Short mmCIF file of C-alpha atoms and ligand atoms in Angstrom, two decimals:
data_model
loop_
_atom_site.label_atom_id
_atom_site.label_comp_id
_atom_site.label_asym_id
_atom_site.label_seq_id
_atom_site.Cartn_x
_atom_site.Cartn_y
_atom_site.Cartn_z
CA MET A 1 -0.10 -0.20 0.10
CA ASN A 2 2.83 2.71 0.75
CA ASN A 3 4.85 1.25 -2.19
CA PHE A 4 6.49 3.14 -4.35
CA ASP A 5 8.32 3.82 -7.43
CA LEU A 6 9.41 7.60 -6.87
CA LEU A 7 7.61 9.72 -3.14
CA ILE A 8 9.04 12.93 -3.82
CA VAL A 9 9.73 15.31 -0.13
CA GLY A 10 8.48 18.80 -0.65
CA GLY A 11 5.56 20.47 -1.32
CA GLY A 12 7.31 24.16 -3.18
CA PRO A 13 8.09 25.32 -6.24
CA ALA A 14 10.52 22.06 -6.82
CA GLY A 15 8.58 19.48 -5.10
CA LEU A 16 5.78 21.35 -7.09
CA SER A 17 7.49 21.34 -10.58
CA CYS A 18 8.65 18.13 -10.40
CA ALA A 19 5.41 16.26 -9.27
CA LEU A 20 3.11 18.09 -11.96
CA THR A 21 6.10 17.70 -14.97
CA LEU A 22 6.22 13.66 -14.34
CA GLY A 23 2.05 13.88 -13.62
CA SER A 24 1.98 15.41 -17.21
CA ALA A 25 3.99 12.75 -18.76
CA GLU A 26 0.95 9.29 -17.88
CA SER A 27 0.88 8.52 -21.65
CA MET A 28 4.72 7.61 -21.78
CA SER A 29 4.65 3.47 -21.12
CA PHE A 30 7.85 3.81 -19.16
CA VAL A 31 5.68 5.84 -16.40
CA ALA A 32 2.05 4.57 -16.72
CA ASN A 33 2.48 1.99 -14.56
CA LYS A 34 4.63 4.29 -11.96
CA LYS A 35 3.59 4.83 -8.59
CA ILE A 36 4.58 8.28 -8.13
CA GLY A 37 3.99 10.17 -4.42
CA ILE A 38 4.67 13.64 -3.60
CA PHE A 39 5.01 14.92 0.44
CA LEU A 40 3.21 18.10 1.11
CA HIS A 41 4.03 19.24 4.33
CA SER A 42 4.05 23.24 4.38
CA THR A 43 4.22 24.45 7.54
CA HIS A 44 7.67 25.97 6.18
CA SER A 45 7.90 27.06 2.98
CA ASP A 46 10.28 30.26 2.20
CA MET A 47 6.69 30.80 -0.23
CA HIS A 48 4.74 32.36 2.42
CA LYS A 49 6.23 35.10 2.99
CA ALA A 50 7.03 36.46 -0.63
CA LEU A 51 4.59 38.14 -3.20
CA PHE A 52 5.79 37.96 -6.90
CA ASN A 53 5.77 40.52 -8.82
CA ASN A 54 9.63 39.39 -11.39
CA ALA A 55 7.94 35.75 -12.69
CA LEU A 56 7.24 34.47 -16.27
CA GLY A 57 3.76 33.95 -16.34
CA ILE A 58 2.63 35.06 -12.79
CA ASN A 59 0.28 37.82 -12.50
CA THR A 60 1.56 41.04 -10.92
CA GLY A 61 1.10 40.89 -6.58
CA THR A 62 0.43 37.24 -6.30
CA LYS A 63 1.25 36.34 -3.20
CA GLY A 64 2.88 33.12 -2.48
CA PRO A 65 0.44 31.03 -0.47
CA ASP A 66 -1.96 31.28 -3.23
CA ILE A 67 0.49 29.72 -5.91
CA LEU A 68 0.73 27.37 -3.59
CA GLU A 69 -2.75 26.68 -3.25
CA ASN A 70 -3.16 26.93 -6.94
CA GLY A 71 -0.37 24.41 -7.31
CA ILE A 72 -1.75 21.66 -5.26
CA LYS A 73 -5.17 21.80 -7.07
CA HIS A 74 -3.27 21.97 -9.89
CA LEU A 75 -1.59 18.95 -9.26
CA THR A 76 -4.15 17.26 -7.36
CA GLU A 77 -6.60 17.79 -10.15
CA ASN A 78 -4.86 17.06 -13.41
CA TYR A 79 -2.63 14.15 -12.77
CA PRO A 80 -4.59 12.85 -9.65
CA GLN A 81 -2.40 9.69 -10.64
CA ILE A 82 0.08 11.21 -8.34
CA GLN A 83 -0.70 10.26 -4.86
CA PRO A 84 -0.53 13.50 -2.52
CA ILE A 85 0.80 13.20 1.48
CA PHE A 86 -0.56 15.52 3.36
CA ASP A 87 0.94 17.14 6.88
CA ALA A 88 3.49 14.76 6.41
CA LYS A 89 6.90 16.10 7.84
CA VAL A 90 9.52 13.57 6.68
CA LEU A 91 11.53 12.38 9.66
CA LYS A 92 14.54 10.09 8.05
CA ILE A 93 15.83 8.40 5.59
CA GLU A 94 17.38 5.29 5.02
CA GLY A 95 18.21 2.23 2.47
CA THR A 96 19.73 2.04 -0.62
CA ASP A 97 18.72 2.81 -4.02
CA GLY A 98 16.09 0.58 -5.26
CA GLN A 99 15.01 0.48 -1.25
CA PHE A 100 14.61 3.46 0.75
CA VAL A 101 12.15 3.14 3.52
CA ILE A 102 11.07 6.97 4.67
CA THR A 103 10.09 7.05 7.82
CA SER A 104 7.42 10.49 8.63
CA GLU A 105 5.07 11.96 10.52
CA GLN A 106 2.21 9.46 8.83
CA GLY A 107 3.98 6.07 8.52
CA ILE A 108 6.33 4.18 7.71
CA PHE A 109 6.59 4.73 3.49
CA TYR A 110 9.02 2.42 0.85
CA THR A 111 10.04 3.27 -2.33
CA ALA A 112 12.83 2.74 -5.00
CA LYS A 113 13.70 6.42 -5.55
CA ILE A 114 13.62 10.39 -3.56
CA VAL A 115 13.33 13.33 -4.82
CA VAL A 116 14.36 15.50 -1.65
CA ALA A 117 12.82 19.02 -2.44
CA VAL A 118 12.81 20.69 1.18
CA THR A 119 13.13 24.34 2.72
CA PRO A 120 17.34 24.91 3.11
CA ARG A 121 17.47 26.35 5.99
CA VAL A 122 19.77 25.42 8.85
CA ASN A 123 16.68 23.34 11.16
CA PHE A 124 17.01 20.87 8.32
CA ASP A 125 16.60 18.02 9.85
CA ILE A 126 15.84 14.89 8.12
CA GLN A 127 18.01 11.74 9.44
CA GLY A 128 20.08 9.92 6.83
CA LEU A 129 20.72 13.32 4.65
CA MET A 130 22.57 15.35 7.41
CA ASP A 131 26.34 13.64 5.79
CA TYR A 132 25.13 15.95 2.55
CA VAL A 133 24.06 19.07 4.07
CA GLU A 134 26.52 22.29 4.10
CA PRO A 135 26.58 25.44 3.98
CA HIS A 136 25.14 27.20 -0.07
CA SER A 137 26.91 28.46 -1.98
CA LYS A 138 25.62 30.94 -4.19
CA MET A 139 23.08 32.57 -1.07
CA PRO A 140 24.60 35.43 1.32
CA PRO A 141 26.30 33.39 4.53
CA VAL A 142 24.26 35.83 7.32
CA LYS A 143 21.03 34.25 5.44
CA LYS A 144 22.65 30.75 6.75
CA PHE A 145 20.96 29.02 4.00
CA ILE A 146 22.17 24.72 3.28
CA GLN A 147 22.61 22.20 0.85
CA LEU A 148 22.61 18.81 -0.02
CA ARG A 149 26.11 18.37 -1.52
CA ASN A 150 25.17 16.54 -5.51
CA GLU A 151 26.67 16.58 -9.00
CA ASP A 152 23.87 17.47 -11.25
CA HIS A 153 21.36 16.73 -8.33
CA VAL A 154 22.35 13.41 -6.86
CA VAL A 155 23.23 13.71 -4.08
CA ALA A 156 23.37 9.81 -3.91
CA PRO A 157 22.48 7.26 -6.07
CA GLY A 158 18.35 7.03 -6.01
CA ILE A 159 18.51 10.35 -4.20
CA TYR A 160 17.74 13.32 -6.47
CA VAL A 161 17.66 17.16 -4.46
CA ALA A 162 15.96 19.50 -6.06
CA GLY A 163 15.12 23.47 -5.31
CA VAL A 164 17.67 25.96 -3.48
CA LEU A 165 18.40 23.38 -1.11
CA ALA A 166 20.22 21.17 -4.30
CA GLY A 167 22.49 24.67 -4.14
CA HIS A 168 20.78 27.50 -6.49
CA ARG A 169 19.52 31.02 -5.54
CA SER A 170 16.13 31.44 -4.59
CA MET A 171 14.58 32.82 -6.88
CA PHE A 172 10.78 31.30 -7.33
CA ALA A 173 11.75 30.04 -11.49
CA ILE A 174 14.82 28.48 -10.74
CA ALA A 175 13.53 26.61 -7.85
CA ALA A 176 10.56 25.16 -10.20
CA GLY A 177 12.45 24.50 -13.29
CA SER A 178 15.05 22.46 -12.05
CA GLY A 179 12.14 20.32 -10.22
CA GLN A 180 11.87 20.36 -13.93
CA ALA A 181 15.00 19.49 -14.21
CA VAL A 182 15.02 16.01 -11.99
CA ALA A 183 11.76 15.29 -13.13
CA THR A 184 13.01 14.90 -17.16
CA ASP A 185 16.24 12.98 -15.86
CA ILE A 186 14.39 10.58 -13.58
CA LEU A 187 11.85 10.35 -17.08
CA THR A 188 14.73 9.52 -18.76
CA GLU A 189 16.00 7.44 -16.11
CA TRP A 190 12.76 5.28 -17.21
CA ASN A 191 13.59 5.52 -20.92
CA ASN A 192 16.62 3.22 -20.08
CA GLY A 193 18.81 6.46 -20.23
CA ILE A 194 16.88 7.73 -23.75
CA HIS A 195 16.37 11.83 -23.64
CA THR A 196 12.80 12.64 -22.08
CA LEU A 197 11.19 15.55 -22.44
CA ALA A 198 6.99 16.00 -21.79
CA HIS A 199 5.28 18.38 -24.15
CA ASP A 200 2.00 19.28 -24.68
CA VAL A 201 1.34 20.30 -28.34
CA LEU A 202 -1.14 23.07 -29.45
CA PRO A 203 -4.07 21.05 -31.18
CA SER A 204 -3.24 22.40 -34.71
CA GLU A 205 -0.05 21.39 -34.26
CA LYS A 206 0.13 18.05 -33.34
CA ASN A 207 1.26 16.76 -36.80
CA LYS A 208 4.00 18.31 -37.15
CA TYR A 209 5.30 18.01 -34.04
C1 FAD B 301 10.05 36.63 1.81
C2 FAD B 301 10.45 35.97 0.69
C3 FAD B 301 10.49 36.66 -0.45
C4 FAD B 301 10.89 36.26 -1.76
N1 FAD B 301 10.49 37.38 -3.77
C5 FAD B 301 10.40 36.67 -4.10
C6 FAD B 301 10.02 37.02 -5.83
O1 FAD B 301 10.03 38.01 -5.69
N2 FAD B 301 10.78 36.41 -6.34
C7 FAD B 301 11.46 35.17 -7.00
O2 FAD B 301 11.00 34.59 -7.77
N3 FAD B 301 11.55 34.02 -5.19
C8 FAD B 301 11.18 34.93 -4.59
N4 FAD B 301 11.49 34.09 -3.28
C9 FAD B 301 12.03 33.16 -3.50
C10 FAD B 301 11.41 31.94 -3.55
O3 FAD B 301 10.34 32.02 -2.80
C11 FAD B 301 11.70 30.27 -3.35
O4 FAD B 301 12.76 31.13 -4.02
C12 FAD B 301 11.50 29.47 -3.86
O5 FAD B 301 10.14 28.85 -2.70
C13 FAD B 301 12.25 27.83 -3.28
O6 FAD B 301 12.13 26.91 -3.40
P1 FAD B 301 11.99 25.43 -2.94
O7 FAD B 301 10.97 24.48 -3.57
O8 FAD B 301 13.10 25.48 -3.42
O9 FAD B 301 11.71 25.58 -1.58
P2 FAD B 301 10.47 25.87 -0.50
O10 FAD B 301 9.86 26.99 -0.90
O11 FAD B 301 10.63 26.15 0.84
O12 FAD B 301 9.43 24.49 -0.68
C14 FAD B 301 9.88 23.28 0.62
C15 FAD B 301 8.80 22.73 0.51
O13 FAD B 301 9.10 21.83 1.72
C16 FAD B 301 8.25 21.32 2.68
N5 FAD B 301 9.22 21.00 3.83
C17 FAD B 301 10.72 20.97 4.65
N6 FAD B 301 10.84 20.26 5.67
C18 FAD B 301 10.31 19.36 5.15
C19 FAD B 301 9.96 17.84 5.62
N7 FAD B 301 10.66 17.57 6.75
N8 FAD B 301 9.12 16.85 5.00
C20 FAD B 301 8.52 16.94 4.27
N9 FAD B 301 8.31 18.61 3.54
C21 FAD B 301 9.00 19.45 4.41
C22 FAD B 301 8.49 23.17 2.85
O14 FAD B 301 7.22 23.23 3.91
C23 FAD B 301 7.40 23.76 1.57
O15 FAD B 301 6.73 23.28 1.50
C24 FAD B 301 11.21 34.96 -2.23
C25 FAD B 301 11.83 33.87 -0.74
C26 FAD B 301 10.75 34.89 0.10
C27 FAD B 301 12.05 33.72 1.71
#
């Protein structure tokens, strides 16, 4: 019941964008049989304090909490195959690629792969990942951000990191983009290494694309 192919930890711009991209790839044969979930614990997202006047596609003056609320609605209404796990803080990650065990406030979950996209603050306390924590390399030290050591979003086999926690500067589009980058890396992995995108196309362009 709690067995997944992929679990995304974090429902901010990075985690939600990763989930939306994977959800939109549902018609691909190598995705159709995959069970994907996302932890949507949202107590500490940086989005709770943010106001947006500079993000492409987002109306001037949009509030961060509204983007999160609409993002969760967008995901659950359009891609119900992605299982939301509400109000469950992740406490511990154990295991190896293909066989991870995630301990959360809502119990134990099993998954083959993990995307970690949680808040990059000094109070980061997920057991099993603490050895990868280092000071953030692209944020002012005074802000005390952290990142997880990674190479092109890969922390360890089967563990990806996305968002500001991956070492990106704290900007909405960068965080969301890194979530999409990780989603397409995972699609590529599931597609036996064949580079894979998830595009929807205007009806008028369908036969040309
Ligand atoms: C005051 C302020 C103003 C900003 N203004 C702008 C702006 O004008 N333009 C712009 O582009 N960017 C702005 N930003 C930056 C933008 O909000 C961030 O870059 C973005 O939120 C980062 O997204 P993320 O997904 O990496 O992390 P987050 O948004 O922090 O999301 C991480 C998610 O992980 C969850 N989480 C944390 N710990 C756990 C756990 N243990 N288990 C499960 N879930 C967990 C959190 O609850 C959260 O939902 C602003 C930020 C702040 C603070």
